[in-house]
XYZ file of C-alpha atoms in Angstrom:
631
model
C 147.381 99.370 66.938
C 144.950 96.817 65.541
C 147.265 93.951 66.538
C 147.501 95.248 70.097
C 143.723 95.542 70.308
C 143.222 92.005 69.048
C 145.653 90.769 71.679
C 143.578 92.466 74.385
C 140.418 90.778 73.083
C 142.174 87.380 73.118
C 143.305 87.846 76.712
C 139.876 88.984 77.921
C 137.615 86.667 75.927
C 139.943 83.778 75.203
C 141.391 82.905 71.810
C 138.406 80.857 70.582
C 135.629 83.264 71.621
C 137.638 86.280 70.472
C 137.907 84.737 67.002
C 134.186 83.900 66.902
C 133.270 87.459 67.904
C 135.540 88.913 65.252
C 134.124 86.642 62.546
C 130.446 86.936 63.526
C 127.850 89.051 61.747
C 125.232 90.673 63.975
C 122.114 92.786 63.453
C 121.055 95.504 65.887
C 117.451 96.702 65.479
C 116.947 100.138 67.031
C 119.455 102.927 67.661
C 117.815 104.817 70.522
C 118.531 104.710 74.262
C 119.512 101.045 74.502
C 120.791 101.015 70.921
C 123.389 103.750 71.456
C 124.825 102.001 74.498
C 124.661 98.620 72.771
C 126.464 99.691 69.587
C 129.262 101.243 71.653
C 129.569 98.016 73.668
C 129.624 95.855 70.541
C 132.520 97.679 68.877
C 134.485 97.797 72.155
C 133.956 94.043 72.647
C 135.487 93.245 69.261
C 132.442 92.799 67.019
C 133.487 93.947 63.563
C 130.615 93.123 61.195
C 127.505 94.959 62.403
C 124.340 96.168 60.719
C 122.063 98.650 62.471
C 118.589 99.705 61.372
C 116.344 102.463 62.709
C 113.639 104.560 61.049
C 113.789 107.511 63.456
C 115.623 110.805 63.300
C 117.338 112.479 66.255
C 115.248 114.811 68.414
C 116.683 117.295 70.884
C 114.927 115.404 73.704
C 117.130 112.360 72.933
C 120.353 114.116 73.873
C 120.118 113.589 77.648
C 120.555 109.810 77.354
C 121.526 108.807 73.812
C 125.182 109.689 74.077
C 126.263 108.940 70.512
C 124.257 112.011 69.453
C 125.070 115.718 69.814
C 123.235 118.973 69.147
C 124.598 119.186 65.629
C 122.965 115.832 64.841
C 119.375 116.913 65.551
C 117.148 116.011 62.614
C 119.572 113.423 61.196
C 119.184 109.647 60.965
C 119.793 107.797 64.237
C 121.220 104.790 62.403
C 123.679 106.825 60.341
C 124.885 109.044 63.177
C 125.256 106.141 65.618
C 127.430 104.393 63.041
C 129.658 107.443 62.598
C 130.028 107.906 66.360
C 130.701 104.218 67.075
C 133.468 104.079 64.476
C 135.424 106.533 66.605
C 135.638 103.823 69.278
C 136.862 101.210 66.793
C 137.701 102.446 63.274
C 138.359 98.845 62.154
C 134.699 97.862 62.599
C 132.524 97.393 59.518
C 129.189 98.987 60.432
C 126.380 99.247 57.900
C 123.525 101.600 58.775
C 119.973 101.533 57.379
C 117.623 104.482 57.878
C 114.577 102.321 57.295
C 111.753 100.282 58.797
C 112.673 96.719 59.810
C 109.156 95.672 58.746
C 109.868 96.655 55.133
C 109.745 93.804 52.587
C 113.402 94.598 51.801
C 114.376 92.803 55.025
C 112.968 89.356 54.380
C 113.931 85.832 55.378
C 117.186 85.743 53.363
C 118.277 88.995 54.979
C 117.866 87.619 58.517
C 119.559 84.305 57.688
C 122.923 86.007 57.134
C 123.292 86.934 60.829
C 124.681 84.895 63.721
C 122.775 86.902 66.345
C 120.014 89.535 66.205
C 119.674 92.063 69.055
C 116.513 94.088 69.636
C 116.608 97.629 71.030
C 113.101 98.499 69.900
C 110.333 100.704 71.247
C 107.111 99.158 69.987
C 105.297 95.837 70.131
C 104.539 95.531 66.410
C 108.200 95.667 65.397
C 109.156 93.263 68.208
C 106.548 90.771 67.033
C 107.866 91.050 63.491
C 111.541 90.542 64.402
C 110.554 87.644 66.674
C 108.815 85.902 63.751
C 111.615 86.611 61.298
C 114.219 85.164 63.689
C 112.070 82.076 64.260
C 111.659 81.590 60.507
C 115.385 82.100 59.891
C 116.351 80.046 62.988
C 118.613 82.846 64.239
C 119.032 83.520 67.996
C 117.402 86.756 69.182
C 118.409 88.758 72.252
C 115.334 90.692 73.407
C 115.534 93.558 75.894
C 113.631 96.445 77.402
C 113.672 99.122 80.080
C 111.058 101.221 81.866
C 112.374 103.788 84.311
C 114.669 101.960 86.747
C 113.433 98.539 85.626
C 114.882 96.452 82.819
C 115.354 92.981 81.428
C 117.255 91.000 78.791
C 116.473 87.509 77.543
C 117.284 85.081 74.730
C 114.852 83.601 72.198
C 115.859 80.473 70.247
C 113.526 78.485 68.029
C 112.438 75.204 69.615
C 114.454 75.846 72.782
C 112.930 78.852 74.544
C 109.693 80.769 74.657
C 109.336 83.211 71.798
C 108.350 86.830 72.378
C 104.687 85.990 71.757
C 104.421 82.736 73.736
C 102.800 84.606 76.600
C 100.172 87.332 76.036
C 101.486 90.850 76.552
C 99.514 93.665 78.153
C 98.465 96.547 75.950
C 101.530 98.608 75.224
C 101.781 101.644 77.482
C 105.208 102.983 76.541
C 106.066 105.534 73.889
C 109.229 107.237 72.628
C 109.376 110.952 73.483
C 109.971 111.938 69.857
C 106.812 110.037 68.873
C 104.770 112.166 71.283
C 106.167 115.428 69.909
C 106.652 114.724 66.228
C 105.016 111.580 64.853
C 102.001 110.420 66.882
C 100.198 107.410 65.455
C 97.789 106.389 68.238
C 95.194 108.267 70.333
C 97.248 107.765 73.514
C 100.165 109.645 71.929
C 97.913 112.681 71.502
C 96.524 112.361 75.028
C 100.010 112.309 76.564
C 100.923 115.340 74.446
C 97.818 117.200 75.646
C 98.676 116.473 79.296
C 102.175 117.823 78.697
C 100.618 120.922 77.152
C 98.441 121.402 80.232
C 101.525 121.415 82.452
C 103.409 123.758 80.122
C 100.579 126.295 80.172
C 99.007 125.980 83.608
C 101.028 123.570 85.769
C 104.597 122.918 86.820
C 106.515 122.819 83.547
C 109.022 120.033 82.945
C 111.724 120.367 80.265
C 111.193 116.707 79.339
C 107.523 117.451 78.612
C 108.164 119.967 75.836
C 105.307 119.961 73.330
C 106.816 122.003 70.496
C 108.484 120.095 67.679
C 111.425 122.495 67.631
C 113.795 124.465 69.878
C 112.815 127.976 68.899
C 111.016 130.390 71.184
C 107.227 130.068 71.381
C 107.035 133.793 70.593
C 108.220 133.114 67.038
C 104.714 132.046 66.072
C 104.830 133.180 62.492
C 108.217 131.689 61.645
C 107.822 128.137 62.919
C 109.035 125.730 60.295
C 110.976 128.261 58.270
C 114.394 127.619 59.771
C 116.337 124.459 60.475
C 116.675 123.326 64.057
C 120.396 123.991 64.269
C 119.915 127.624 63.273
C 117.377 128.147 66.059
C 119.565 126.902 68.943
C 120.976 129.444 71.362
C 124.267 128.482 72.893
C 124.753 128.869 76.627
C 128.091 128.832 78.405
C 127.450 125.237 79.510
C 126.805 124.136 75.946
C 123.121 123.373 76.532
C 120.065 124.456 74.572
C 118.070 127.416 75.820
C 114.330 127.567 75.277
C 111.978 130.419 76.061
C 109.098 129.428 78.307
C 105.816 128.441 76.676
C 104.135 129.642 79.870
C 105.766 133.072 79.605
C 104.623 133.489 76.032
C 101.073 132.383 76.922
C 100.954 134.948 79.728
C 102.192 137.681 77.375
C 99.325 137.024 74.949
C 96.849 136.802 77.832
C 96.136 133.113 77.157
C 94.327 134.141 73.986
C 92.646 130.861 72.853
C 92.849 131.699 69.149
C 96.574 132.523 69.251
C 97.297 129.409 71.302
C 95.283 127.298 68.882
C 97.038 128.654 65.792
C 100.491 128.235 67.339
C 99.905 124.627 68.419
C 97.813 123.294 65.561
C 98.898 125.390 62.595
C 102.377 126.903 62.910
C 103.924 123.986 64.801
C 102.424 121.524 62.322
C 103.833 123.526 59.426
C 107.212 123.284 61.124
C 106.878 119.514 61.342
C 106.050 119.390 57.633
C 109.331 121.182 56.914
C 111.121 118.155 58.422
C 110.516 116.273 55.182
C 112.423 113.140 56.242
C 109.677 112.350 58.736
C 107.037 112.067 56.051
C 108.743 109.966 53.400
C 107.086 106.829 54.779
C 104.363 108.355 56.951
C 101.148 110.185 56.161
C 101.854 113.893 56.750
C 99.703 115.932 59.155
C 97.300 118.614 57.932
C 97.519 122.001 59.711
C 94.286 123.670 60.833
C 93.550 127.202 61.973
C 91.037 128.462 64.481
C 88.866 130.441 62.095
C 88.477 127.793 59.394
C 87.780 124.909 61.763
C 85.011 126.843 63.516
C 83.406 127.685 60.174
C 83.005 123.961 59.568
C 80.527 123.644 62.428
C 77.474 121.569 61.474
C 74.814 122.360 64.078
C 72.294 119.980 62.536
C 74.654 117.046 62.960
C 75.285 117.953 66.603
C 71.624 118.380 67.372
C 70.866 114.995 65.831
C 73.274 113.245 68.200
C 71.376 112.434 71.372
C 74.138 110.370 72.964
C 75.656 111.176 76.326
C 78.069 114.099 76.010
C 80.947 112.237 77.676
C 80.540 109.150 75.497
C 80.112 110.979 72.206
C 83.161 111.798 70.069
C 83.211 115.547 69.517
C 83.651 116.902 66.002
C 86.782 119.009 65.287
C 84.843 122.272 65.449
C 83.296 121.266 68.767
C 86.780 120.493 70.059
C 87.911 123.974 69.022
C 85.004 125.521 70.921
C 85.656 123.400 74.038
C 89.384 124.207 73.791
C 88.618 127.929 73.798
C 86.216 127.678 76.753
C 88.519 125.456 78.823
C 91.508 127.776 78.286
C 89.446 130.712 79.580
C 88.292 128.696 82.608
C 91.781 127.427 83.460
C 93.209 130.929 83.069
C 90.711 132.184 85.686
C 91.574 129.282 88.015
C 95.275 130.088 87.670
C 94.746 133.754 88.513
C 92.403 132.968 91.419
C 94.642 130.397 93.092
C 97.893 132.223 92.461
C 99.793 128.941 92.053
C 100.369 126.216 89.465
C 97.410 124.015 88.639
C 97.617 120.244 88.947
C 95.889 118.217 86.266
C 92.947 116.320 87.725
C 90.785 113.963 85.701
C 87.840 114.893 87.950
C 88.160 118.612 87.203
C 85.813 119.445 84.286
C 87.971 122.197 82.778
C 91.144 120.054 82.967
C 89.427 117.118 81.295
C 87.835 119.342 78.639
C 91.222 120.879 77.826
C 93.046 117.557 77.450
C 90.181 115.937 75.524
C 89.805 118.807 73.046
C 93.558 119.354 72.544
C 94.216 115.614 72.108
C 91.380 115.226 69.606
C 92.384 118.241 67.524
C 95.921 116.834 67.301
C 94.498 113.406 66.437
C 92.383 114.988 63.684
C 95.494 116.679 62.251
C 97.424 113.391 62.140
C 94.468 111.313 60.810
C 94.240 109.363 64.083
C 90.844 108.202 65.414
C 89.408 110.710 67.887
C 88.188 109.616 71.308
C 85.258 110.519 73.543
C 85.794 112.420 76.773
C 84.940 109.198 78.601
C 87.687 107.281 76.774
C 90.262 110.037 77.272
C 89.568 110.069 80.996
C 90.178 106.311 81.161
C 93.411 106.482 79.147
C 95.153 109.439 80.775
C 97.723 108.499 83.468
C 101.160 109.001 84.949
C 104.468 109.168 83.086
C 107.727 107.432 84.022
C 110.910 109.007 82.593
C 113.678 107.093 80.835
C 116.873 106.488 82.850
C 120.242 106.485 81.045
C 121.959 104.175 83.554
C 119.230 101.552 83.117
C 119.920 101.535 79.371
C 123.653 101.134 80.042
C 123.137 98.152 82.361
C 120.751 96.350 80.026
C 122.973 96.903 76.974
C 125.838 95.305 78.875
C 123.646 92.289 79.633
C 122.708 91.999 75.947
C 126.371 91.684 74.947
C 126.956 89.053 77.655
C 123.999 87.053 76.304
C 125.427 87.324 72.785
C 128.827 86.069 73.967
C 127.179 83.000 75.506
C 125.335 82.325 72.247
C 128.497 82.589 70.144
C 130.297 80.319 72.604
C 127.660 77.652 72.033
C 126.595 77.925 75.668
C 122.905 78.594 75.248
C 122.304 76.751 78.518
C 124.227 79.531 80.274
C 121.839 82.201 78.991
C 119.249 83.543 81.432
C 116.398 85.967 81.523
C 117.874 88.717 83.707
C 115.744 91.328 85.445
C 116.971 94.662 86.765
C 114.974 95.678 89.841
C 114.193 99.118 91.177
C 115.630 98.144 94.557
C 117.508 95.112 95.935
C 115.512 91.967 96.640
C 115.685 90.211 100.059
C 119.106 88.820 99.109
C 120.256 92.346 98.269
C 120.484 91.720 94.533
C 119.479 94.239 91.879
C 120.089 91.848 88.979
C 117.965 88.715 89.222
C 118.641 85.782 86.833
C 115.907 83.363 85.845
C 116.127 80.166 83.786
C 114.878 80.390 80.202
C 111.404 78.911 79.738
C 110.648 76.239 77.094
C 108.260 77.138 74.235
C 104.554 77.311 74.934
C 103.044 74.395 72.940
C 99.877 76.450 72.435
C 101.676 79.556 71.157
C 100.003 80.879 68.024
C 103.408 81.869 66.595
C 106.092 79.274 67.368
C 103.972 76.100 67.691
C 104.480 73.459 64.994
C 101.043 74.218 63.520
C 99.856 77.574 64.893
C 96.116 77.729 65.506
C 93.899 80.025 67.505
C 90.181 80.146 68.294
C 88.414 83.468 67.822
C 84.921 84.376 69.021
C 83.136 86.820 66.736
C 79.822 87.705 65.186
C 80.047 86.534 61.597
C 76.996 88.633 60.687
C 78.602 91.942 61.679
C 82.405 91.529 61.445
C 83.629 92.921 58.130
C 86.563 91.694 56.088
C 88.241 95.059 56.710
C 87.977 94.585 60.488
C 89.300 91.046 60.092
C 92.359 92.368 58.265
C 93.089 95.588 60.156
C 91.983 94.921 63.718
C 92.429 91.169 64.071
C 95.239 90.068 61.782
C 97.402 93.200 61.718
C 96.688 94.782 65.102
C 95.996 91.752 67.305
C 98.129 89.093 65.613
C 100.867 91.372 64.277
C 100.791 90.409 60.608
C 102.157 92.831 58.026
C 100.606 91.789 54.708
C 98.238 88.849 55.258
C 96.548 86.674 52.660
C 93.390 84.939 53.897
C 91.446 82.066 52.389
C 88.585 79.901 53.601
C 89.474 76.274 54.218
C 86.388 75.027 52.384
C 88.047 72.825 49.813
C 87.701 75.575 47.219
C 90.371 77.956 48.530
C 88.031 80.959 48.433
C 90.144 84.097 48.924
C 88.894 86.750 51.346
C 91.995 88.970 51.551
C 94.940 89.311 49.181
C 98.184 91.104 49.987
C 98.315 92.216 46.345
C 97.084 95.808 46.258
C 93.550 96.226 44.963
C 92.817 92.530 44.340
C 90.198 92.107 47.071
C 89.246 95.700 47.906
C 85.633 95.001 46.974
C 85.483 92.411 49.790
C 86.447 94.826 52.574
C 83.002 96.265 53.452
C 81.322 92.853 53.329
C 80.741 90.649 56.380
C 82.051 87.135 56.914
C 78.505 85.787 56.643
C 78.272 87.069 53.070
C 81.088 84.646 52.213
C 79.296 81.798 54.009
C 81.752 81.893 56.923
C 79.839 80.658 59.955
C 80.323 78.784 63.197
C 83.214 76.242 63.105
C 84.655 77.696 59.897
C 88.439 77.668 59.470
C 90.370 80.546 57.909
C 93.992 80.260 56.831
C 95.971 83.491 57.205
C 99.386 83.550 55.551
C 102.003 86.324 55.804
C 104.626 85.665 53.132
C 106.985 88.357 54.453
C 107.087 86.828 57.932
C 107.020 83.243 56.604
C 104.144 82.779 59.039
C 100.855 80.916 58.747
C 97.988 80.916 61.253
C 94.728 78.953 61.278
C 91.741 80.832 62.709
C 89.013 78.610 64.140
C 85.840 80.708 64.019
C 83.219 80.439 66.762
C 80.106 82.512 66.079
C 78.922 84.615 69.012
C 76.120 87.156 68.966
C 76.437 88.087 72.652
C 79.725 89.998 72.580
C 79.862 93.133 74.713
C 79.084 96.450 73.075
C 82.080 97.767 71.182
C 83.859 94.376 71.194
C 84.261 93.000 67.682
C 86.045 89.761 68.583
C 87.682 87.866 71.437
C 90.616 85.462 71.337
C 90.608 82.238 73.318
C 93.051 82.628 76.171
C 92.350 86.349 76.462
C 88.928 85.773 78.036
C 88.746 86.537 81.792
C 88.285 83.529 84.055
C 85.259 83.416 86.396
C 85.829 85.419 89.550
C 86.354 83.089 92.560
C 84.013 83.350 95.524
C 85.263 84.910 98.738
C 87.787 87.683 99.392
C 90.987 87.956 97.366
C 94.180 86.859 99.159
C 96.749 89.549 99.865
C 99.540 89.902 97.298
C 102.908 88.503 98.360
C 106.137 90.451 98.283
C 107.339 88.308 95.397
C 104.170 89.044 93.469
C 104.572 92.768 94.040
C 108.108 92.556 92.678
C 106.842 90.591 89.707
C 104.119 93.113 88.939
C 106.700 95.894 88.941
C 108.882 94.244 86.296
C 108.817 95.623 82.750
C 107.876 93.378 79.903
C 110.362 93.116 77.063
C 108.034 95.331 75.077
C 108.875 98.309 77.273
C 112.034 100.051 76.182
C 114.612 102.714 76.784
C 113.450 106.179 75.761
C 109.922 105.644 76.906
C 107.102 107.267 78.741
C 104.883 104.796 80.530
C 101.226 105.650 80.874
C 99.492 103.927 83.772
C 95.861 103.780 82.786
C 93.427 104.043 85.707
C 90.517 101.645 85.830
C 87.471 103.365 84.338
C 84.886 101.011 85.771
C 84.104 98.393 88.405
C 84.400 95.654 85.810
C 87.968 96.648 85.025
C 88.914 96.456 88.693
C 87.344 93.056 89.021
C 89.412 91.812 86.080
C 92.587 93.081 87.740
C 91.736 91.205 90.914
C 91.200 88.038 88.919
C 94.554 88.529 87.218
C 96.265 89.056 90.570
C 94.842 85.796 91.913
C 95.927 83.864 88.814
C 99.387 85.436 88.944
C 99.828 84.292 92.543
C 98.833 80.764 91.571
C 101.153 80.830 88.548
C 104.029 82.138 90.660
C 103.644 79.361 93.258
C 103.396 76.747 90.506
C 106.390 78.190 88.692
C 108.522 78.121 91.839
C 107.644 74.491 92.601
C 108.421 73.412 89.052
C 111.754 75.161 89.051
C 113.201 73.938 92.373
C 115.321 71.240 90.731
C 116.813 73.752 88.276
C 117.939 76.319 90.840
C 121.553 75.997 92.051
C 121.984 75.130 95.716
C 123.330 78.562 96.599
C 120.250 80.353 95.290
C 116.911 80.847 97.023
C 113.492 81.182 95.487
C 113.383 84.872 96.313
C 115.955 85.473 93.563
C 113.471 84.406 90.919
C 110.998 86.894 89.507
C 108.743 85.708 86.721
C 106.909 88.111 84.429
């Protein structure tokens, strides 16, 4: 059987490529929507030595598109189960699964160097940045990919040959895995999306993909949430699906009692999540709250002392509980009066109060920063569902890119975009030549440097570490010293060594205008020089700005109309958007935001025209410019 299979591979791929595929060692990072399709494709193409790593466990919401998983796998490791399922396609394959975080120190430079190709099927920017840097340091080719709804793309990253993942600035990530929303939120936007789903479950048109409970049991089982395993709570239907009782029905039966709703959502459901102990081995566990105790914590003196605008002030947890109760009563009356489902509207006070209070209570439970009503209104938006066929197409493209790499034909690799609809030449898949590295990239340049504008008298060492180095520049465990000839250390990656520095400002360490800081991440084998420019005129709430991120002056006169090509380009996903994702389109909260978008549109048009002119000589004669879409 094995001999016959090898003969098929030789006939399809050719003797030389078939042998290279069989002898290669590849790493697949992520075992979700794209990952499931990709692992299946790899074993069916003849890859035999594969390692797959994923930190997540299987959620029931994954089953509609991650076809290596079944109901009996809910709660188990994605990496382990995908391995077991893929081996059924090719039992001769050697697949090693890791239920772990790729950013762990266990997966350092030596680990990455053992692979011939690395393939990303990730769902977050931080992990993508990390893998990008590790592949650059190890000089291993990386196939990057992503999907968002019907859109997708796959590209190749090779040190010194192509742009790296961070050569061009990425927009703020707006995509999130469904299981993150329901089980393991880590950002305010995760809680806001969850609260909008809750609104629809209780008052609007319910969608099965917008389930807010962490389990599959009936909402009526309020007192038993978390006491039984998921598989024991499933009810089999004749079709083999999973039956859930309606959250709306249960809410109607209890008369939309705010206290019962509160305790179900923020106490019993959280206790259930805590029973899923695998989720909290490497995460901070949530802390359940109940209606009575949180309202007892009300500090009226503190509230009276805050004279800020109500919309721009972050409510305390007990205030959120009070607003939650009032908004539920108001929305219940609206529902009864109208006699039809409500539609969430950011301009409706009760709708906004409900989402703001519910999101902030959930954020409080998961130790996530809470947001003002003003901020929540700006962040809430529309959701785009994941599409299984998009994942299948992109995973096929990833394997084709890998085959070109193993064949030594890097020049044949392209950045390939999957469009929502055919372009003027009736093509859904649009190839684009790989772009050379950006010489000013702060990651893959020979000597990475970046200029940062900040107020040295107010920026603390903690903000430097957490918000700038880790959040903005994607470092994992940075060490920072002042280039002053003395090697003064500001931040050490060794635990506890420089904790006393964290609350101090840069000025206290004599860091002023034109100072140079050297940030070094040993795990990523990455070093970055920060050129400090002191500014005391930063906008309120802005702690620092990075050169290149600053908006250009707005040109005089009206903005030109966007071209068809530009519209296509704007609709493309970035590689940071992936498979099982929900995309939140954030509306512009102010006139300034809209002005910035207009400026970006103008610059994008100019860049697109310039890019087309520069690429004319590289496009084959049988291709027109309208085939090329540049992100």
